[in-house]
Coordinates of C-alpha atoms and ligand atoms in Angstrom, one line a residue:
M1 CA -19.8 -56.2 38.5
I2 CA -21.0 -59.9 37.8
R3 CA -19.1 -62.4 39.3
K4 CA -21.8 -65.8 39.3
C5 CA -22.8 -67.8 36.4
L6 CA -25.3 -70.2 37.3
F7 CA -25.5 -73.6 35.0
P8 CA -28.8 -75.4 34.9
A9 CA -27.6 -79.2 34.5
A10 CA -30.7 -80.8 35.4
G11 CA -32.4 -82.1 32.2
Y12 CA -32.7 -85.7 31.6
G13 CA -31.4 -85.0 28.1
T14 CA -33.1 -87.5 26.6
R15 CA -31.5 -86.9 22.7
F16 CA -28.7 -88.4 24.0
L17 CA -30.0 -91.8 25.4
P18 CA -28.6 -94.2 26.3
A19 CA -25.3 -91.9 26.1
T20 CA -27.3 -90.4 29.7
K21 CA -28.7 -93.0 31.0
A22 CA -26.6 -92.8 34.0
M23 CA -24.1 -89.7 32.4
P24 CA -24.9 -86.1 32.5
K25 CA -25.1 -85.0 29.2
E26 CA -22.7 -82.4 30.6
M27 CA -20.3 -84.5 31.0
L28 CA -20.3 -85.5 27.4
P29 CA -17.0 -84.6 26.3
V30 CA -15.8 -83.1 23.0
L31 CA -12.6 -84.3 21.9
T32 CA -11.5 -84.5 25.4
K33 CA -13.0 -81.8 27.5
P34 CA -16.7 -82.1 29.0
L35 CA -18.9 -79.9 27.8
I36 CA -19.3 -77.8 30.8
Q37 CA -15.6 -77.1 31.7
Y38 CA -16.0 -75.2 28.2
G39 CA -18.6 -73.9 29.7
V40 CA -16.7 -72.9 33.0
E41 CA -13.5 -71.7 30.8
E42 CA -16.1 -69.1 29.0
A43 CA -17.1 -67.9 32.1
L44 CA -13.7 -67.2 33.6
T45 CA -12.8 -65.6 30.3
A46 CA -15.6 -63.0 31.5
G47 CA -14.8 -62.6 35.1
L48 CA -16.2 -64.7 36.5
D49 CA -14.8 -67.2 39.3
T50 CA -18.2 -68.0 41.3
M51 CA -20.0 -70.9 39.4
A52 CA -23.5 -72.2 40.6
I53 CA -24.4 -75.4 39.5
V54 CA -27.9 -76.4 39.3
T55 CA -27.8 -80.4 39.0
G56 CA -29.9 -82.9 40.0
R57 CA -30.5 -86.6 40.4
G58 CA -27.4 -88.8 38.5
K59 CA -25.8 -85.2 38.1
R60 CA -22.8 -85.9 40.7
S61 CA -20.0 -87.2 38.5
I62 CA -20.3 -83.3 37.7
E63 CA -19.8 -82.0 41.4
D64 CA -16.7 -85.0 41.3
H65 CA -14.5 -83.3 38.1
F66 CA -14.9 -80.1 39.3
D67 CA -12.6 -81.2 42.4
I68 CA -9.3 -83.0 43.1
S69 CA -8.8 -86.8 42.5
Y70 CA -6.0 -87.4 45.3
E71 CA -5.7 -90.8 43.6
L72 CA -5.0 -89.5 40.3
E73 CA -2.4 -87.1 41.5
H74 CA -0.7 -89.6 42.9
Q75 CA -0.8 -91.8 39.8
I76 CA -0.3 -89.0 37.7
K77 CA 2.7 -87.0 39.2
G78 CA 6.2 -86.3 37.6
T79 CA 4.7 -88.7 34.3
S80 CA 4.8 -87.5 31.2
K81 CA 1.2 -88.1 31.2
E82 CA 0.5 -85.2 34.5
H83 CA -0.2 -82.7 31.3
Y84 CA -3.2 -83.6 30.4
L85 CA -4.3 -82.2 34.3
T86 CA -3.1 -79.0 33.2
E87 CA -6.3 -77.2 31.8
I88 CA -8.3 -79.0 35.0
R89 CA -6.4 -77.8 38.3
D90 CA -6.2 -74.6 36.8
V91 CA -10.0 -74.2 36.1
I92 CA -10.0 -75.4 40.0
T93 CA -7.7 -73.2 41.7
R94 CA -9.6 -70.3 39.7
C95 CA -13.1 -70.6 41.2
T96 CA -14.8 -71.9 43.2
F97 CA -18.1 -74.2 42.8
S98 CA -21.7 -74.7 44.9
Y99 CA -24.4 -76.7 43.6
T100 CA -28.3 -76.8 44.2
R101 CA -30.3 -79.9 43.0
Q102 CA -33.8 -79.3 40.9
V103 CA -35.6 -81.6 42.1
E104 CA -37.9 -81.9 39.7
M105 CA -37.6 -80.7 35.9
K106 CA -40.3 -78.3 35.5
G107 CA -37.8 -76.1 32.8
L108 CA -35.2 -74.0 32.1
G109 CA -37.4 -70.8 34.3
H110 CA -38.0 -73.5 37.3
A111 CA -34.0 -74.4 36.8
I112 CA -32.6 -70.6 36.9
L113 CA -35.2 -70.4 39.8
S114 CA -33.3 -73.4 41.7
G115 CA -30.4 -71.7 41.4
Q116 CA -31.6 -68.0 42.9
T117 CA -30.2 -69.8 46.6
L118 CA -26.5 -69.5 44.9
I119 CA -27.3 -66.2 43.3
G120 CA -28.2 -63.9 45.7
N121 CA -29.7 -60.9 44.8
E122 CA -26.9 -59.3 42.4
P123 CA -27.0 -59.5 38.7
F124 CA -25.4 -63.1 37.6
A125 CA -24.8 -64.7 33.7
V126 CA -26.7 -68.1 32.9
L127 CA -24.7 -70.7 30.5
L128 CA -26.2 -73.8 29.0
A129 CA -23.1 -76.1 28.7
D130 CA -24.8 -78.0 25.5
D131 CA -24.9 -74.7 23.2
L132 CA -21.1 -74.8 23.2
C133 CA -19.0 -71.9 21.8
D134 CA -15.7 -71.3 20.3
N135 CA -13.8 -68.4 22.4
T136 CA -10.9 -67.7 20.5
C137 CA -13.2 -65.3 17.8
E138 CA -11.5 -61.3 18.8
Q139 CA -13.8 -59.7 20.1
G140 CA -13.5 -62.3 23.0
S141 CA -15.9 -65.0 24.1
V142 CA -19.4 -64.9 23.6
L143 CA -20.5 -64.6 27.8
S144 CA -17.5 -62.1 28.0
Q145 CA -19.1 -59.9 24.7
M146 CA -22.3 -59.7 26.9
V147 CA -20.3 -58.7 30.3
K148 CA -18.9 -55.9 28.5
L149 CA -22.3 -54.9 27.1
Y150 CA -24.1 -54.9 30.7
E151 CA -21.4 -52.4 32.0
K152 CA -23.4 -50.4 29.8
Y153 CA -26.9 -51.1 29.6
Q154 CA -27.5 -52.7 32.8
C155 CA -30.3 -54.7 32.3
S156 CA -31.2 -58.4 31.1
I157 CA -29.0 -59.4 27.6
V158 CA -30.0 -62.8 26.0
A159 CA -27.6 -63.4 23.1
I160 CA -29.2 -64.0 19.8
E161 CA -28.0 -66.1 16.0
E162 CA -30.0 -65.8 13.4
V163 CA -31.6 -69.2 12.5
P164 CA -33.6 -70.7 9.4
K165 CA -37.3 -69.4 9.7
E166 CA -38.2 -73.3 9.5
E167 CA -36.0 -74.0 13.1
T168 CA -37.5 -71.2 15.1
F169 CA -39.9 -74.0 16.8
K170 CA -36.9 -75.3 18.5
Y171 CA -35.9 -71.5 19.9
G172 CA -37.2 -68.7 21.8
V173 CA -37.5 -66.5 19.3
I174 CA -37.5 -62.3 20.4
A175 CA -38.9 -59.6 18.3
G176 CA -37.1 -56.2 18.4
D177 CA -35.6 -52.9 17.5
E178 CA -32.5 -52.0 16.8
I179 CA -30.7 -49.4 18.5
E180 CA -27.1 -50.0 18.4
E181 CA -25.5 -52.0 15.6
D182 CA -26.2 -56.0 16.6
I183 CA -27.8 -55.0 19.8
F184 CA -32.0 -54.5 20.3
Q185 CA -34.3 -53.1 22.4
V186 CA -35.9 -56.5 23.0
T187 CA -40.4 -55.5 22.3
N188 CA -42.0 -59.5 22.6
M189 CA -40.1 -63.0 22.7
V190 CA -42.0 -66.2 22.1
E191 CA -41.2 -69.9 23.6
K192 CA -40.7 -72.7 20.1
P193 CA -42.8 -70.6 17.8
E194 CA -44.3 -72.4 14.6
P195 CA -42.1 -70.3 11.4
K196 CA -45.9 -69.1 10.8
D197 CA -45.7 -67.8 14.5
A198 CA -42.1 -66.0 14.9
P199 CA -42.1 -62.5 15.3
S200 CA -38.3 -62.9 13.4
N201 CA -35.8 -65.4 13.0
Y202 CA -33.6 -64.1 15.9
A203 CA -33.5 -67.0 18.1
I204 CA -31.9 -66.9 21.9
I205 CA -28.8 -69.3 22.5
G206 CA -27.6 -70.5 25.7
R207 CA -26.1 -67.1 27.5
Y208 CA -27.9 -64.7 28.8
I209 CA -27.1 -62.3 31.8
L210 CA -29.9 -61.4 34.1
T211 CA -30.7 -59.3 36.5
P212 CA -32.0 -60.0 40.3
D213 CA -35.8 -59.0 40.5
I214 CA -35.8 -61.9 37.2
F215 CA -36.6 -64.1 40.8
D216 CA -40.4 -62.9 41.1
I217 CA -41.3 -62.4 38.3
I218 CA -40.1 -66.4 37.2
E219 CA -42.1 -67.5 40.3
N220 CA -45.2 -65.5 39.1
T221 CA -44.7 -67.2 35.6
E222 CA -47.7 -69.4 34.6
P223 CA -46.3 -73.0 33.1
G224 CA -46.0 -72.3 29.4
R225 CA -45.1 -74.1 25.8
G226 CA -45.0 -78.1 27.2
G227 CA -46.3 -77.1 30.7
E228 CA -43.3 -76.1 31.7
I229 CA -42.0 -73.0 33.2
Q230 CA -39.7 -71.2 31.0
I231 CA -37.5 -68.6 30.8
T232 CA -38.8 -66.8 27.6
D233 CA -42.3 -66.5 29.8
A234 CA -39.9 -64.7 32.6
L235 CA -38.4 -62.4 30.4
L236 CA -41.1 -61.0 28.5
T237 CA -42.1 -59.5 31.7
Q238 CA -38.8 -58.2 32.3
A239 CA -39.0 -56.9 27.7
K240 CA -42.2 -55.1 28.4
Q241 CA -40.8 -53.1 31.1
G242 CA -38.2 -52.3 28.4
K243 CA -35.5 -53.8 30.7
V244 CA -34.2 -57.1 27.9
I245 CA -31.9 -56.0 25.6
A246 CA -30.6 -59.1 22.7
Y247 CA -27.5 -58.9 21.5
K248 CA -26.2 -60.6 18.1
F249 CA -22.8 -62.2 19.6
K250 CA -19.4 -62.2 17.3
G251 CA -18.7 -66.4 17.2
Q252 CA -19.4 -69.7 16.6
R253 CA -21.7 -70.9 18.5
F254 CA -22.8 -75.2 18.1
D255 CA -26.1 -76.8 19.4
C256 CA -24.7 -80.2 21.2
G257 CA -27.6 -80.6 22.5
S258 CA -28.6 -82.5 19.5
V259 CA -26.5 -85.8 18.0
E260 CA -25.5 -83.3 14.6
G261 CA -24.5 -80.0 16.3
F262 CA -22.7 -82.2 18.9
V263 CA -20.6 -84.1 15.8
R264 CA -20.6 -80.7 14.1
A265 CA -18.7 -79.5 17.2
T266 CA -16.5 -82.1 17.3
N267 CA -15.0 -82.3 13.9
Y268 CA -14.8 -78.1 14.1
F269 CA -12.6 -78.3 18.1
Y270 CA -10.3 -81.4 16.5
N271 CA -10.0 -79.5 12.5
K272 CA -8.4 -76.8 14.8
Ligands
LIG1 P1 -32.9 -79.0 27.2 O1 -33.7 -78.3 26.2 O2 -31.8 -79.2 26.0 O3 -33.2 -79.9 27.5 O4 -32.2 -77.8 28.3 P2 -32.7 -81.8 28.3 O5 -33.3 -82.4 29.0 O6 -30.9 -81.4 28.4 O7 -32.2 -82.0 27.0 P3 -33.2 -83.2 25.9 O8 -34.4 -82.4 25.2 O9 -34.4 -84.2 26.9 O10 -32.5 -84.2 25.0 C1 -31.8 -76.6 27.3 C2 -31.0 -76.7 29.3 O11 -31.7 -76.7 30.2 C3 -31.6 -77.4 31.3 C4 -30.5 -78.7 31.0 O12 -30.0 -79.4 31.6 C5 -30.1 -77.5 29.8 O13 -28.4 -77.3 29.5 N1 -32.5 -78.1 32.7 C6 -33.7 -77.9 31.1 C7 -33.2 -78.1 33.4 O14 -31.2 -77.3 34.2 N2 -34.1 -78.3 34.2 C8 -34.9 -79.2 33.4 O15 -36.4 -79.0 34.3 C9 -34.9 -78.4 31.8

């Protein structure tokens, strides 16, 4: 059973400066809802109710967002505006939140390792809130599709999407053997390869299910691309033991870590 979802949210969000100078990227709203709330709602759809958030300096508003604002509740109660709080109230009552800080931003792998204290020794999901998924598709949310898959395979799972070959340098990219429709046994993974070095055009997006042995592996993983500790490198160690599958998920994803993807997501959700 997977109960916990880890949200690495300590990054600087430099592509959104100056907006992210004093405000976390994860709090940028698509329409009226911050990215991280979409992520928490997705985790809830997958049956996960324990949210573990890795934050950093300047990220306090994330904690305040998932807490009661008594002043606001007092002001708005019984008015015509009360319905604006319905969704966030629902989220707060349905799950628990715990936080830890990544003191130095040494990469996504390192951020996940910082979350070990909140996760313990059980399989868990990882959700990068800046990858925003439309979770209204028939097969359910991306994370719920992956949780179902975990029940069958009981190993680490990465969500993948086909990207144009010239964009492989933005992603972790896998190679693998298709064992079932849209499911691959991963044989290789490379972080942000140049198109000529990419083993395929299957890019890893910000949804993972990880088994807890990943923590020891990350601890023994040397810094890789960009001098950062990469989760892709740690996962490669698991993959070599035959313990990682990649899943071509059903649904639509927006890269809200880039301005272009963020604008596309905003237009998409507005038109819906
Ligand atoms: P990104 O690569 O998008 O980095 O991180 P970033 O700092 O958020 O944004 P840019 O590139 O400077 O614009 C992917 C995810 O990993 C988290 C980020 O918060 C984001 O959710 N992350 C990354 C950490 O939590 N810690 C890190 O050291 C690095």
